[in-house]
């Protein structure tokens, strides 16, 4: 369980700075009153995701499935395969019908583009409240 006194660390990956900004704006500083504040780390490349994840300490990972040249779904699968205590992963899919691909990638949740702030916040709050597996 997350310590209530420390901010929740969120890794946000997309090659598109606008997508990263949309995620931050949709979630804000606090996704729900009963959860701690959010602290974002934004990355624009797949190798940087891996580097940050190797360092650890994240409570949630949000990956853009439409990122190029390395898509978030491939990274999600790699992280779930290689990190024993991998934090929850949310993948942003290109469309609602791509949820099956997010499932294949072993992502814990998927939200389609365009980003709906309410849907994203609900998914993130649910993942942050979920007991650690």
PDB file of C-alpha atoms in Angstrom:
ATOM      1  CA  UNK A   1       0.000   0.000   0.000  1.00  0.00           C
ATOM      2  CA  UNK A   2       1.114   3.553  -0.671  1.00  0.00           C
ATOM      3  CA  UNK A   3       2.310   5.732   2.198  1.00  0.00           C
ATOM      4  CA  UNK A   4      -0.176   8.630   2.476  1.00  0.00           C
ATOM      5  CA  UNK A   5       2.554  11.143   3.345  1.00  0.00           C
ATOM      6  CA  UNK A   6       4.589  10.837   0.153  1.00  0.00           C
ATOM      7  CA  UNK A   7       3.551  11.820  -3.375  1.00  0.00           C
ATOM      8  CA  UNK A   8       2.669   9.058  -5.808  1.00  0.00           C
ATOM      9  CA  UNK A   9       5.291   8.763  -8.538  1.00  0.00           C
ATOM     10  CA  UNK A  10       3.842   8.466 -12.038  1.00  0.00           C
ATOM     11  CA  UNK A  11       5.968   7.714 -15.117  1.00  0.00           C
ATOM     12  CA  UNK A  12       4.362   9.109 -18.296  1.00  0.00           C
ATOM     13  CA  UNK A  13       5.768   7.956 -21.638  1.00  0.00           C
ATOM     14  CA  UNK A  14       4.937   9.353 -25.061  1.00  0.00           C
ATOM     15  CA  UNK A  15       7.051  10.637 -27.915  1.00  0.00           C
ATOM     16  CA  UNK A  16       4.430  13.391 -28.253  1.00  0.00           C
ATOM     17  CA  UNK A  17       4.834  16.213 -25.712  1.00  0.00           C
ATOM     18  CA  UNK A  18       1.159  17.154 -26.200  1.00  0.00           C
ATOM     19  CA  UNK A  19       0.045  13.671 -25.111  1.00  0.00           C
ATOM     20  CA  UNK A  20       2.210  13.869 -21.983  1.00  0.00           C
ATOM     21  CA  UNK A  21       0.722  17.293 -21.247  1.00  0.00           C
ATOM     22  CA  UNK A  22      -2.835  15.987 -21.746  1.00  0.00           C
ATOM     23  CA  UNK A  23      -2.188  13.221 -19.210  1.00  0.00           C
ATOM     24  CA  UNK A  24      -0.822  15.682 -16.637  1.00  0.00           C
ATOM     25  CA  UNK A  25      -3.691  18.128 -17.180  1.00  0.00           C
ATOM     26  CA  UNK A  26      -6.312  15.363 -17.031  1.00  0.00           C
ATOM     27  CA  UNK A  27      -4.993  14.002 -13.729  1.00  0.00           C
ATOM     28  CA  UNK A  28      -3.835  17.223 -12.089  1.00  0.00           C
ATOM     29  CA  UNK A  29      -1.926  17.300  -8.812  1.00  0.00           C
ATOM     30  CA  UNK A  30      -4.336  14.979  -7.013  1.00  0.00           C
ATOM     31  CA  UNK A  31      -6.460  12.458  -8.885  1.00  0.00           C
ATOM     32  CA  UNK A  32      -8.797  11.933  -5.918  1.00  0.00           C
ATOM     33  CA  UNK A  33      -9.105  13.546  -2.465  1.00  0.00           C
ATOM     34  CA  UNK A  34      -8.324  10.280  -0.655  1.00  0.00           C
ATOM     35  CA  UNK A  35      -5.066   9.748  -2.590  1.00  0.00           C
ATOM     36  CA  UNK A  36      -1.740  11.585  -2.144  1.00  0.00           C
ATOM     37  CA  UNK A  37      -0.500  14.176  -4.610  1.00  0.00           C
ATOM     38  CA  UNK A  38       0.982  13.038  -7.908  1.00  0.00           C
ATOM     39  CA  UNK A  39       4.595  13.569  -8.927  1.00  0.00           C
ATOM     40  CA  UNK A  40       5.194  13.112 -12.672  1.00  0.00           C
ATOM     41  CA  UNK A  41       8.278  11.946 -14.517  1.00  0.00           C
ATOM     42  CA  UNK A  42       7.872  12.462 -18.257  1.00  0.00           C
ATOM     43  CA  UNK A  43       9.922  10.553 -20.797  1.00  0.00           C
ATOM     44  CA  UNK A  44       9.927  10.675 -24.600  1.00  0.00           C
ATOM     45  CA  UNK A  45      11.846   7.516 -25.564  1.00  0.00           C
ATOM     46  CA  UNK A  46      11.559   3.809 -24.911  1.00  0.00           C
ATOM     47  CA  UNK A  47      15.130   3.444 -23.605  1.00  0.00           C
ATOM     48  CA  UNK A  48      14.465   6.182 -21.020  1.00  0.00           C
ATOM     49  CA  UNK A  49      11.390   4.298 -19.789  1.00  0.00           C
ATOM     50  CA  UNK A  50      13.551   1.232 -19.188  1.00  0.00           C
ATOM     51  CA  UNK A  51      16.269   3.291 -17.501  1.00  0.00           C
ATOM     52  CA  UNK A  52      13.811   4.948 -15.105  1.00  0.00           C
ATOM     53  CA  UNK A  53      12.031   1.681 -14.387  1.00  0.00           C
ATOM     54  CA  UNK A  54      15.345  -0.002 -13.594  1.00  0.00           C
ATOM     55  CA  UNK A  55      15.886   2.712 -10.970  1.00  0.00           C
ATOM     56  CA  UNK A  56      12.457   1.895  -9.502  1.00  0.00           C
ATOM     57  CA  UNK A  57      10.212   3.822  -7.159  1.00  0.00           C
ATOM     58  CA  UNK A  58       7.188   4.367  -9.406  1.00  0.00           C
ATOM     59  CA  UNK A  59       3.626   3.764  -8.254  1.00  0.00           C
ATOM     60  CA  UNK A  60       2.093   3.797 -11.748  1.00  0.00           C
ATOM     61  CA  UNK A  61       3.279   3.785 -15.359  1.00  0.00           C
ATOM     62  CA  UNK A  62       1.275   5.395 -18.184  1.00  0.00           C
ATOM     63  CA  UNK A  63       2.467   4.381 -21.650  1.00  0.00           C
ATOM     64  CA  UNK A  64       1.312   5.747 -24.998  1.00  0.00           C
ATOM     65  CA  UNK A  65       0.504   2.782 -27.202  1.00  0.00           C
ATOM     66  CA  UNK A  66       0.754   5.058 -30.240  1.00  0.00           C
ATOM     67  CA  UNK A  67       4.291   6.274 -29.479  1.00  0.00           C
ATOM     68  CA  UNK A  68       6.957   5.779 -32.133  1.00  0.00           C
ATOM     69  CA  UNK A  69       9.320   4.224 -32.830  1.00  0.00           C
ATOM     70  CA  UNK A  70       8.754   2.171 -29.645  1.00  0.00           C
ATOM     71  CA  UNK A  71       5.102   1.690 -28.751  1.00  0.00           C
ATOM     72  CA  UNK A  72       3.842   1.602 -25.208  1.00  0.00           C
ATOM     73  CA  UNK A  73       2.289  -1.848 -25.563  1.00  0.00           C
ATOM     74  CA  UNK A  74       5.609  -3.475 -26.372  1.00  0.00           C
ATOM     75  CA  UNK A  75       7.226  -1.661 -23.454  1.00  0.00           C
ATOM     76  CA  UNK A  76       4.372  -2.731 -21.152  1.00  0.00           C
ATOM     77  CA  UNK A  77       4.918  -6.382 -22.054  1.00  0.00           C
ATOM     78  CA  UNK A  78       8.670  -6.057 -21.577  1.00  0.00           C
ATOM     79  CA  UNK A  79       8.255  -4.409 -18.151  1.00  0.00           C
ATOM     80  CA  UNK A  80       5.755  -7.026 -16.963  1.00  0.00           C
ATOM     81  CA  UNK A  81       8.056  -9.819 -18.187  1.00  0.00           C
ATOM     82  CA  UNK A  82      11.259  -8.390 -16.683  1.00  0.00           C
ATOM     83  CA  UNK A  83      10.327  -6.580 -13.443  1.00  0.00           C
ATOM     84  CA  UNK A  84       9.246  -8.824 -10.581  1.00  0.00           C
ATOM     85  CA  UNK A  85       7.295  -6.177  -8.660  1.00  0.00           C
ATOM     86  CA  UNK A  86       6.225  -4.104 -11.647  1.00  0.00           C
ATOM     87  CA  UNK A  87       3.887  -1.250 -10.724  1.00  0.00           C
ATOM     88  CA  UNK A  88       0.497  -1.074 -12.442  1.00  0.00           C
ATOM     89  CA  UNK A  89       0.623  -0.074 -16.099  1.00  0.00           C
ATOM     90  CA  UNK A  90      -2.007   1.901 -17.988  1.00  0.00           C
ATOM     91  CA  UNK A  91      -1.740   1.991 -21.784  1.00  0.00           C
ATOM     92  CA  UNK A  92      -3.226   4.743 -23.928  1.00  0.00           C
ATOM     93  CA  UNK A  93      -4.620   2.982 -26.996  1.00  0.00           C
ATOM     94  CA  UNK A  94      -5.265   4.402 -30.434  1.00  0.00           C
ATOM     95  CA  UNK A  95      -8.948   3.464 -30.285  1.00  0.00           C
ATOM     96  CA  UNK A  96     -11.322   1.573 -27.971  1.00  0.00           C
ATOM     97  CA  UNK A  97     -11.102  -1.555 -30.170  1.00  0.00           C
ATOM     98  CA  UNK A  98      -7.391  -1.835 -29.321  1.00  0.00           C
ATOM     99  CA  UNK A  99      -8.149  -2.885 -25.722  1.00  0.00           C
ATOM    100  CA  UNK A 100      -7.341  -6.488 -26.670  1.00  0.00           C
ATOM    101  CA  UNK A 101      -3.805  -5.407 -27.605  1.00  0.00           C
ATOM    102  CA  UNK A 102      -3.412  -3.724 -24.219  1.00  0.00           C
ATOM    103  CA  UNK A 103      -4.585  -6.971 -22.630  1.00  0.00           C
ATOM    104  CA  UNK A 104      -1.971  -8.882 -24.654  1.00  0.00           C
ATOM    105  CA  UNK A 105       0.689  -6.456 -23.405  1.00  0.00           C
ATOM    106  CA  UNK A 106      -0.308  -7.367 -19.815  1.00  0.00           C
ATOM    107  CA  UNK A 107      -1.298  -3.757 -19.088  1.00  0.00           C
ATOM    108  CA  UNK A 108      -3.503  -3.403 -16.018  1.00  0.00           C
ATOM    109  CA  UNK A 109      -5.796  -0.884 -17.721  1.00  0.00           C
ATOM    110  CA  UNK A 110      -6.303   0.834 -21.063  1.00  0.00           C
ATOM    111  CA  UNK A 111      -7.820   4.196 -21.986  1.00  0.00           C
ATOM    112  CA  UNK A 112      -8.281   5.183 -25.645  1.00  0.00           C
ATOM    113  CA  UNK A 113      -7.212   8.359 -27.394  1.00  0.00           C
ATOM    114  CA  UNK A 114      -8.476  11.046 -27.411  1.00  0.00           C
ATOM    115  CA  UNK A 115      -7.869  11.289 -23.689  1.00  0.00           C
ATOM    116  CA  UNK A 116     -11.072  11.679 -21.696  1.00  0.00           C
ATOM    117  CA  UNK A 117     -10.051  13.257 -18.353  1.00  0.00           C
ATOM    118  CA  UNK A 118     -12.839  11.553 -16.394  1.00  0.00           C
ATOM    119  CA  UNK A 119     -12.148   8.111 -17.838  1.00  0.00           C
ATOM    120  CA  UNK A 120      -8.389   8.496 -17.320  1.00  0.00           C
ATOM    121  CA  UNK A 121      -8.787   9.739 -13.732  1.00  0.00           C
ATOM    122  CA  UNK A 122     -11.158   6.870 -12.875  1.00  0.00           C
ATOM    123  CA  UNK A 123      -8.748   4.289 -14.301  1.00  0.00           C
ATOM    124  CA  UNK A 124      -5.730   5.815 -12.538  1.00  0.00           C
ATOM    125  CA  UNK A 125      -7.512   6.102  -9.188  1.00  0.00           C
ATOM    126  CA  UNK A 126      -8.607   2.477  -9.467  1.00  0.00           C
ATOM    127  CA  UNK A 127      -5.072   1.284 -10.186  1.00  0.00           C
ATOM    128  CA  UNK A 128      -3.570   3.354  -7.372  1.00  0.00           C
ATOM    129  CA  UNK A 129      -6.116   1.982  -4.888  1.00  0.00           C
ATOM    130  CA  UNK A 130      -5.769  -1.638  -5.991  1.00  0.00           C
ATOM    131  CA  UNK A 131      -3.912  -3.926  -3.602  1.00  0.00           C
ATOM    132  CA  UNK A 132      -0.412  -4.840  -4.697  1.00  0.00           C
ATOM    133  CA  UNK A 133      -0.387  -8.273  -6.362  1.00  0.00           C
TER     134      UNK A 133
END
